[in-house]
Short mmCIF file of C-alpha atoms in Angstrom, two decimals:
data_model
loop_
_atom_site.label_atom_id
_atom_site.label_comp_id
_atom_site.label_asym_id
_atom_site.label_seq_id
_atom_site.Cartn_x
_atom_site.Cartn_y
_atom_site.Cartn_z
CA UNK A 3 0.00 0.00 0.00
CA UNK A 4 1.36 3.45 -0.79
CA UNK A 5 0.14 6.66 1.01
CA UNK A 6 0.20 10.14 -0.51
CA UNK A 7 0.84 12.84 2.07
CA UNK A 8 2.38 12.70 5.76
CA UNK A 9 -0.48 15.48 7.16
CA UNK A 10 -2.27 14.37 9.83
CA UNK A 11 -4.97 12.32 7.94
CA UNK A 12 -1.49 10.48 6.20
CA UNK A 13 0.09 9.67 9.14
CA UNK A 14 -3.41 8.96 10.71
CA UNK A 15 -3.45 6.77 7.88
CA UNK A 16 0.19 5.23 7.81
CA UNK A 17 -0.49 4.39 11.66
CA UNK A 18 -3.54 1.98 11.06
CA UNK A 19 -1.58 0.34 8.03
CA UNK A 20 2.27 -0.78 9.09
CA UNK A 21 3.47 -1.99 6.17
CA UNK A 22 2.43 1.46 3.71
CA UNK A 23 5.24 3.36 2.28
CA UNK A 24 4.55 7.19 2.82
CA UNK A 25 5.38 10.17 0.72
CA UNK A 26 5.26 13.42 1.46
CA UNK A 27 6.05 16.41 -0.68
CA UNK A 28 7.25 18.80 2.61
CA UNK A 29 9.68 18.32 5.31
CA UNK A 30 9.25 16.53 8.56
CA UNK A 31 9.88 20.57 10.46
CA UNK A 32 6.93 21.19 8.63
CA UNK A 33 4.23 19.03 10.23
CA UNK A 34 2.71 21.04 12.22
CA UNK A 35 -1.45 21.34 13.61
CA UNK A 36 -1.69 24.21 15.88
CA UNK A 37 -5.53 23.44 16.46
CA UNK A 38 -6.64 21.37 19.43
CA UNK A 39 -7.73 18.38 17.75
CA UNK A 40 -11.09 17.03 18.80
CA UNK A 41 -13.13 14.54 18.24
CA UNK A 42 -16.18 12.63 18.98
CA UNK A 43 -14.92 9.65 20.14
CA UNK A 44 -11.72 8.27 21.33
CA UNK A 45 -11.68 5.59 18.33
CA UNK A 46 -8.75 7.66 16.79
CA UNK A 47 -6.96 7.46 19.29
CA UNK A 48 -7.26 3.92 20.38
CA UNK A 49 -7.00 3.51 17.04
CA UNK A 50 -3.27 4.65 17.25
CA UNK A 51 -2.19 3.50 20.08
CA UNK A 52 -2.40 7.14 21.34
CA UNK A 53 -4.56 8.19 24.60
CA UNK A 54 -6.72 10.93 24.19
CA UNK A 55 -8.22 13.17 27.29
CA UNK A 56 -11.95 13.05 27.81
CA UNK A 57 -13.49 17.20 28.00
CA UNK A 58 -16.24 18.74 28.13
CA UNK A 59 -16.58 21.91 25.46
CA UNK A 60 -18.95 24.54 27.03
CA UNK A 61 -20.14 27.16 23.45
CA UNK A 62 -21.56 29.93 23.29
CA UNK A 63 -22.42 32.29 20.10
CA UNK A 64 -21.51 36.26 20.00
CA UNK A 65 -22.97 38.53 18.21
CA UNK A 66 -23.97 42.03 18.21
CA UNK A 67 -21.96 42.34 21.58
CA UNK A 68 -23.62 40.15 23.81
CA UNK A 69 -24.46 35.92 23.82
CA UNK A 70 -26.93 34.96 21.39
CA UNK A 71 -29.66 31.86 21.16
CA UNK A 72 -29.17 29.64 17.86
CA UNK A 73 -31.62 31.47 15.57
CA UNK A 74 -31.65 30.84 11.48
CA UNK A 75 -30.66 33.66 10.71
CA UNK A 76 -27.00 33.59 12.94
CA UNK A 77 -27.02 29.99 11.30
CA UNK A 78 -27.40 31.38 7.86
CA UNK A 79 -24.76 33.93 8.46
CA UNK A 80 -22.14 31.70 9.81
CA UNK A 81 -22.63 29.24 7.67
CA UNK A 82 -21.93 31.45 5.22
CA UNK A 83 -18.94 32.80 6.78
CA UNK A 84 -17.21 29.77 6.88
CA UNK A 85 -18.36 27.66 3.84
CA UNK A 86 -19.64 30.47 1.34
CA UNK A 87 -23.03 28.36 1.20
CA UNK A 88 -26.01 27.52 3.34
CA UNK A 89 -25.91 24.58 5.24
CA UNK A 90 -26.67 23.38 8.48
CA UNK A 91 -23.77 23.90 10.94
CA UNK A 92 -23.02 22.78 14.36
CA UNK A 93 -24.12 26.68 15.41
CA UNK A 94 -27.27 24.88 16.36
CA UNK A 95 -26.14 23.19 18.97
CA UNK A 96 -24.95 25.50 22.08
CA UNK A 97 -25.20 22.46 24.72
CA UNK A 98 -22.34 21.35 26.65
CA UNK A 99 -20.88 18.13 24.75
CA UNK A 100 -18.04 15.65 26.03
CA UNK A 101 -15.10 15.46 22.96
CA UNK A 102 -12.06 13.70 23.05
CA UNK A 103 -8.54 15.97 22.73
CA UNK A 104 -5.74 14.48 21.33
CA UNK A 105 -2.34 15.33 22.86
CA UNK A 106 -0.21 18.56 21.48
CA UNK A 107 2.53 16.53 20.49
CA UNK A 108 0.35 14.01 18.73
CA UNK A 109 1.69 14.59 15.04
CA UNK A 110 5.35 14.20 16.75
CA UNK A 111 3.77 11.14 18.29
CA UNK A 112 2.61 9.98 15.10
CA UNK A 113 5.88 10.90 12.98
CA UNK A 114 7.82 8.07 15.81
CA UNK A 115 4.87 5.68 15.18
CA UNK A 116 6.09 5.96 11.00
CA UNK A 117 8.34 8.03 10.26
CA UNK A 118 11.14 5.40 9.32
CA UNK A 119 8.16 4.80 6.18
CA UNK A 120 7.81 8.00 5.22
CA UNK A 121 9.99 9.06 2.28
CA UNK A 122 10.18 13.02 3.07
CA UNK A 123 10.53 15.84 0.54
CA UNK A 124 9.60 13.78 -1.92
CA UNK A 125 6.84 15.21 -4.42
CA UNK A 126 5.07 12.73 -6.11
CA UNK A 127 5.04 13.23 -9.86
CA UNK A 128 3.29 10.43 -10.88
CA UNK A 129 0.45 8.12 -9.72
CA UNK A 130 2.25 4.83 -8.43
CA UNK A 131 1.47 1.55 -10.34
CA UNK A 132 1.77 0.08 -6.84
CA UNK A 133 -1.75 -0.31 -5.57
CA UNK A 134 -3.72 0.11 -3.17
CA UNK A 135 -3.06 4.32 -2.80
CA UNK A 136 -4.38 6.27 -0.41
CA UNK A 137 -4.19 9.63 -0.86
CA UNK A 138 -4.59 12.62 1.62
CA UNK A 139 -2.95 15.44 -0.60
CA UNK A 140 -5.06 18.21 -1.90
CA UNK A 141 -7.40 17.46 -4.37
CA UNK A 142 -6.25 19.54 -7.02
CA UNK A 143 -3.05 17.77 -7.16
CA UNK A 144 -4.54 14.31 -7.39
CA UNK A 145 -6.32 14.99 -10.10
CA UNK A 146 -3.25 16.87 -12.29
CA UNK A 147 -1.49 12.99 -11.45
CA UNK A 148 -3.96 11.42 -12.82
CA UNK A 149 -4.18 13.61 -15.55
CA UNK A 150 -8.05 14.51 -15.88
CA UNK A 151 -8.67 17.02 -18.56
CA UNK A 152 -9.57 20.38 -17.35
CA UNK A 153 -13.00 19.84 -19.28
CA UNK A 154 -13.64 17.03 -16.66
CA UNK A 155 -12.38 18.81 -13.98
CA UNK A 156 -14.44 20.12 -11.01
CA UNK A 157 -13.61 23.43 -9.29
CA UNK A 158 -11.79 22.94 -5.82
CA UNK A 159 -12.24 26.06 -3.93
CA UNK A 160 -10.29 25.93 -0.23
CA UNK A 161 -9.62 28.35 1.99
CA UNK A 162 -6.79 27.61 4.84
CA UNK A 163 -8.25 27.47 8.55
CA UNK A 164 -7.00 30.28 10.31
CA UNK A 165 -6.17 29.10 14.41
CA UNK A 166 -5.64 31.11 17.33
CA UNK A 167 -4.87 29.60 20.32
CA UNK A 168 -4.18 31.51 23.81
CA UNK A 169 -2.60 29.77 26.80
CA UNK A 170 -4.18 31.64 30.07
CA UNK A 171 -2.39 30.42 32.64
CA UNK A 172 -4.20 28.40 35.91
CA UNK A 173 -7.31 27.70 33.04
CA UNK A 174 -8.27 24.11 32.26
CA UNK A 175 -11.66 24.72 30.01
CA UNK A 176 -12.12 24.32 26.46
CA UNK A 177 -15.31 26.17 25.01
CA UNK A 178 -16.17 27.31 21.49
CA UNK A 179 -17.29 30.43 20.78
CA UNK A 180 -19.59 31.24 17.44
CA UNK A 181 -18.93 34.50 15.26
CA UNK A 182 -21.29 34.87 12.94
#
């Protein structure tokens, strides 16, 4: 089995299938997820091999200066903040919820796990005749390896997630906080 990309989803990936060969166009300095990663479960990480901490994730949405109820139209709005499109959003739900955290130094965790199988800085130029693949690298550039015609080709619009994350010291909470 070969593996395109050594992101979290390829190492994610490369963990749950020890004998894939890994390639990954960047360096190993430049794995990096600044986001807390949560999840719904802890099936990731068990997955792994990799404990992840049980929370629970207060939210909250702000708007016009003050906490706001879920309402359609601060569900439209965000929506369409963050996707460009109207679709139903996890704005809806302001309830307490448990989520699973993974650890900060899980993609360093990860990278031990596999990194003697991952071939670093090395683009991939061509689809593999090896198969299985599984690829985790951005859509546009699977489809230029396997060579679509632009005619055939749909549109791809992304947008990179933009993180801020504050330390506050003697604070253990994680909430989420809506800006529509």
């Amino acid at each position: 089995m070969i593996i395109l990309g050594a992101g979290l989803s390829g190492l994610i990936a490369a963990a749950l299938n020890p004998q894939a060969k890994v390639f990954e166009a960047a360096s190993q300095d430049a794995q990096s997820h600044r986001a807390v990663l949560r999840f719904r479960t802890s099936a990731v990480g068990d997955a792994v091999g990799i404990p992840f901490r049980k929370i629970r994730v207060n939210k909250g949405i702000w708007f016009g200066g003050k906490f706001a109820d879920p309402s359609i139209q601060l569900s439209n709005m965000y929506s369409y903040k963050v996707t460009g499109g109207y679709f139903d959003r996890s704005i809806w739900k302001v309830d307490a919820v448990d989520r699973f955290i993974a650890p900060e130094d899980f993609i360093l965790r990860l990278i031990e796990q596999v990194g003697d199988r991952v071939s670093w800085n090395t683009p991939v130029t061509e689809l593999p005749e090896s198969r299985p693949i599984i690829s985790t690298i951005p859509m546009n550039r699977i489809l230029d390896l396997a060579k679509l015609e632009t005619t055939d080709r749909p549109e791809f619009k992304f947008s990179p997630i933009r993180v801020q994350r504050f330390r506050i010291p003697r604070a253990d909470v994680f909430q989420t906080i809506y800006y529509p």
